[in-house]
């Protein structure tokens, strides 16, 4: 076991978010290949992040790396990849998958408490994490601390004004939580409760810690409110692809997520 892999996370097992991802690590890993709206959303997000990435050959930190879905593509670009995640199950998948590949390492850690040196990375990416954190500002501060001056920061956000994202976070998940709590006598994990962002609030968060905004890209135009997209996955996927590829006209504000590329100044 490398020095990176031996770093632990104090109390991570008691964090309900960590427990949630520990439970669904295998499903999450398989979801990237699924012909479902959710799998398509993950693939589109990964593709856009790679299109925005501009540090080939550099040292990259993937904050909230999960099972290492970015590792292979970044290693193919000559990068040294370090993935950090609090979920031991996610890290286990990544370590097994890339155990024979040089330049790919995984460590346990939290986004708001990164046990790595200042100015150590040419790029930091953070996908699907910032919305679930209680202190996004502290996490961004940590990202920029470990980033070299002039380095690239790429962060994904969930869009507050998207009907799909708003409905899921503020209506569907709270209702499902209450329903399951009643059925199970109060023993149920809380669903939803994420912090959603507008473009200005996301830009303000990054700028407040010393980042310069370079570009923002919207993604995932799903107009089938959950659980309708799960009930009619083929129709939802077909229409979402047409909107994503601009085969049909679409307003940008309906995108469920957006990705911000920034620079440390």
XYZ file of C-alpha atoms in Angstrom, residues 1-264:
264
model
C 0.000 0.000 0.000
C 1.357 3.398 -0.963
C 1.647 6.368 1.361
C -1.307 7.988 -0.398
C -3.496 4.927 0.089
C -2.718 4.725 3.789
C -4.230 8.123 4.625
C -7.476 7.647 6.583
C -10.588 9.738 7.159
C -11.539 10.226 10.775
C -15.225 9.573 11.376
C -16.059 9.249 7.665
C -18.117 6.093 8.233
C -20.581 8.081 10.363
C -21.250 10.620 7.608
C -24.619 9.760 6.003
C -23.416 10.960 2.591
C -20.382 8.668 2.796
C -22.564 5.787 3.948
C -24.897 6.405 1.016
C -22.075 6.204 -1.535
C -20.524 3.217 0.201
C -23.828 1.388 -0.227
C -24.226 2.238 -3.897
C -20.586 2.227 -5.036
C -21.008 -0.745 -7.383
C -24.272 0.607 -8.817
C -22.715 4.036 -9.351
C -19.765 2.495 -11.158
C -22.048 0.509 -13.480
C -24.320 3.490 -14.073
C -21.723 5.185 -16.297
C -22.273 2.450 -18.899
C -26.056 2.273 -18.555
C -28.349 3.294 -21.413
C -30.454 5.347 -19.021
C -30.975 9.099 -18.598
C -28.829 8.995 -15.445
C -25.994 7.105 -17.146
C -26.128 9.472 -20.113
C -25.927 12.482 -17.778
C -22.784 11.078 -16.154
C -21.141 10.416 -19.525
C -21.962 13.880 -20.854
C -20.545 15.471 -17.710
C -17.331 13.452 -18.010
C -16.977 14.319 -21.706
C -17.358 18.063 -21.110
C -14.877 18.050 -18.218
C -12.321 16.349 -20.478
C -13.002 18.874 -23.243
C -12.361 21.724 -20.794
C -9.219 20.104 -19.370
C -6.054 21.863 -20.547
C -3.179 20.475 -18.474
C -1.873 17.409 -20.379
C 1.161 15.886 -18.698
C 0.370 17.632 -15.430
C -0.413 16.422 -11.939
C -4.174 16.239 -11.386
C -6.273 15.953 -8.232
C -9.778 14.529 -8.640
C -11.622 15.662 -5.511
C -14.471 13.236 -4.869
C -13.107 10.801 -7.432
C -15.526 7.941 -6.719
C -14.329 4.752 -8.449
C -11.871 6.715 -10.597
C -13.971 7.393 -13.685
C -11.549 10.125 -14.824
C -8.314 8.278 -14.096
C -7.898 6.369 -17.353
C -8.580 9.325 -19.670
C -6.294 11.666 -17.760
C -3.506 9.070 -17.540
C -3.795 8.642 -21.314
C -2.981 12.344 -21.579
C 0.246 11.814 -19.675
C -1.096 13.072 -16.356
C -0.249 11.849 -12.895
C -3.627 11.196 -11.297
C -4.468 11.446 -7.594
C -8.037 10.612 -6.623
C -9.415 11.593 -3.223
C -12.699 10.297 -1.811
C -14.157 9.584 1.659
C -15.890 6.372 0.521
C -13.771 3.283 1.109
C -15.957 1.255 -1.260
C -15.449 3.739 -4.100
C -11.711 3.820 -3.491
C -11.579 0.032 -3.420
C -13.084 -0.186 -6.902
C -10.582 2.335 -8.247
C -7.576 0.691 -6.635
C -8.490 -2.733 -7.968
C -9.135 -1.402 -11.451
C -5.871 0.522 -11.747
C -3.568 -1.495 -9.489
C -1.212 -2.275 -12.382
C -1.245 1.196 -13.915
C 1.544 3.604 -13.032
C 0.796 7.219 -12.233
C -2.653 6.553 -10.717
C -3.101 6.784 -6.945
C -6.081 6.919 -4.613
C -6.321 8.323 -1.101
C -9.033 8.646 1.519
C -9.940 12.190 2.452
C -12.538 14.916 2.584
C -13.036 17.851 0.243
C -12.953 20.339 3.110
C -9.801 18.856 4.651
C -7.256 17.886 2.003
C -4.071 16.413 3.509
C -1.847 17.463 0.609
C 0.780 20.148 0.100
C 0.146 23.678 -1.117
C 0.587 24.344 -4.854
C 1.091 20.646 -5.623
C -1.229 20.225 -8.633
C -1.510 21.608 -12.150
C -5.261 20.914 -12.186
C -8.033 20.094 -9.741
C -11.375 18.660 -10.847
C -14.411 18.251 -8.616
C -17.449 16.467 -10.070
C -20.780 15.930 -8.302
C -19.431 16.949 -4.896
C -19.870 20.652 -4.158
C -23.690 20.444 -3.934
C -23.556 17.908 -1.093
C -21.116 19.831 1.096
C -22.155 21.909 4.081
C -19.268 24.306 3.487
C -18.628 24.753 -0.228
C -16.484 27.807 0.424
C -14.021 25.826 2.539
C -13.840 23.113 -0.122
C -13.056 25.648 -2.858
C -10.434 27.208 -0.594
C -8.790 23.785 -0.254
C -8.939 23.191 -4.017
C -7.178 26.470 -4.703
C -4.676 25.942 -1.907
C -3.332 22.743 -3.476
C -3.465 24.218 -6.990
C -0.426 25.874 -8.546
C -0.718 29.537 -9.612
C -2.124 29.520 -13.127
C -3.496 26.028 -12.577
C -6.888 24.872 -13.846
C -9.918 24.279 -11.627
C -13.011 22.505 -13.031
C -16.080 22.193 -10.788
C -19.544 20.822 -11.616
C -22.703 22.327 -10.119
C -26.408 21.453 -10.057
C -28.549 24.201 -11.572
C -31.002 25.857 -9.174
C -33.286 27.187 -11.938
C -33.558 23.856 -13.763
C -37.102 22.435 -13.341
C -35.663 18.893 -13.283
C -33.052 19.614 -10.587
C -35.323 21.870 -8.509
C -38.188 19.367 -8.492
C -35.937 16.456 -7.576
C -34.121 18.244 -4.742
C -36.926 20.258 -3.157
C -40.100 18.251 -3.892
C -39.495 14.623 -4.885
C -36.713 13.696 -2.463
C -38.253 15.354 0.636
C -41.599 13.686 -0.137
C -39.916 10.305 -0.620
C -37.998 10.767 2.633
C -41.180 11.423 4.584
C -42.979 8.500 2.959
C -40.191 6.039 3.766
C -39.835 7.447 7.269
C -43.509 6.752 7.951
C -43.256 3.238 6.533
C -40.053 2.389 8.407
C -40.735 3.976 11.766
C -38.332 6.877 11.307
C -35.349 4.781 10.197
C -34.511 6.242 6.789
C -31.674 8.247 5.310
C -32.556 11.767 4.217
C -32.785 12.240 0.458
C -32.080 15.536 -1.303
C -30.969 18.447 0.823
C -28.297 19.545 -1.637
C -27.265 23.135 -2.270
C -28.185 24.113 -5.814
C -26.482 27.009 -7.604
C -27.133 29.627 -10.234
C -24.338 30.726 -12.561
C -23.785 33.953 -10.558
C -23.721 32.169 -7.185
C -21.281 29.520 -8.450
C -19.045 32.156 -10.028
C -19.200 34.202 -6.835
C -18.191 31.181 -4.754
C -15.119 30.514 -6.894
C -14.119 34.178 -7.188
C -14.417 34.689 -3.431
C -11.503 32.296 -2.945
C -9.287 33.747 -5.670
C -10.325 32.016 -8.896
C -10.789 33.645 -12.285
C -13.731 32.289 -14.301
C -12.739 31.093 -17.769
C -15.809 29.326 -19.140
C -19.168 27.857 -18.107
C -20.891 24.997 -19.958
C -24.452 23.759 -19.345
C -25.355 20.081 -19.650
C -28.126 17.483 -19.240
C -31.358 18.823 -20.710
C -33.859 16.378 -19.207
C -37.453 17.648 -19.346
C -38.935 14.442 -17.861
C -39.382 15.213 -14.170
C -38.494 12.277 -11.904
C -39.747 9.626 -11.559
C -41.171 10.004 -15.078
C -37.671 9.667 -16.573
C -37.301 6.318 -14.762
C -40.755 5.130 -15.814
C -40.148 6.080 -19.480
C -36.335 5.844 -19.770
C -36.172 5.282 -23.545
C -38.313 8.313 -24.352
C -36.532 10.471 -21.791
C -33.125 9.432 -23.117
C -34.071 10.029 -26.759
C -35.412 13.533 -26.126
C -32.569 14.458 -23.775
C -29.996 13.479 -26.428
C -31.735 15.595 -29.077
C -31.745 18.606 -26.759
C -28.141 17.992 -25.682
C -26.962 17.748 -29.300
C -28.967 20.856 -30.293
C -31.076 18.914 -32.776
C -34.026 20.639 -31.123
C -34.082 24.221 -29.808
C -33.665 24.545 -26.059
C -33.338 27.304 -23.467
C -30.033 26.953 -21.620
C -31.619 27.539 -18.228
C -33.375 24.143 -18.247
C -30.022 22.306 -18.068
C -29.876 20.282 -14.845
C -26.191 21.023 -14.362
C -23.337 23.239 -15.436
C -19.561 23.028 -15.341
C -17.268 25.937 -14.521
C -13.658 26.143 -15.644
C -11.556 28.603 -13.647
C -7.930 29.587 -13.177
C -5.979 30.245 -9.978
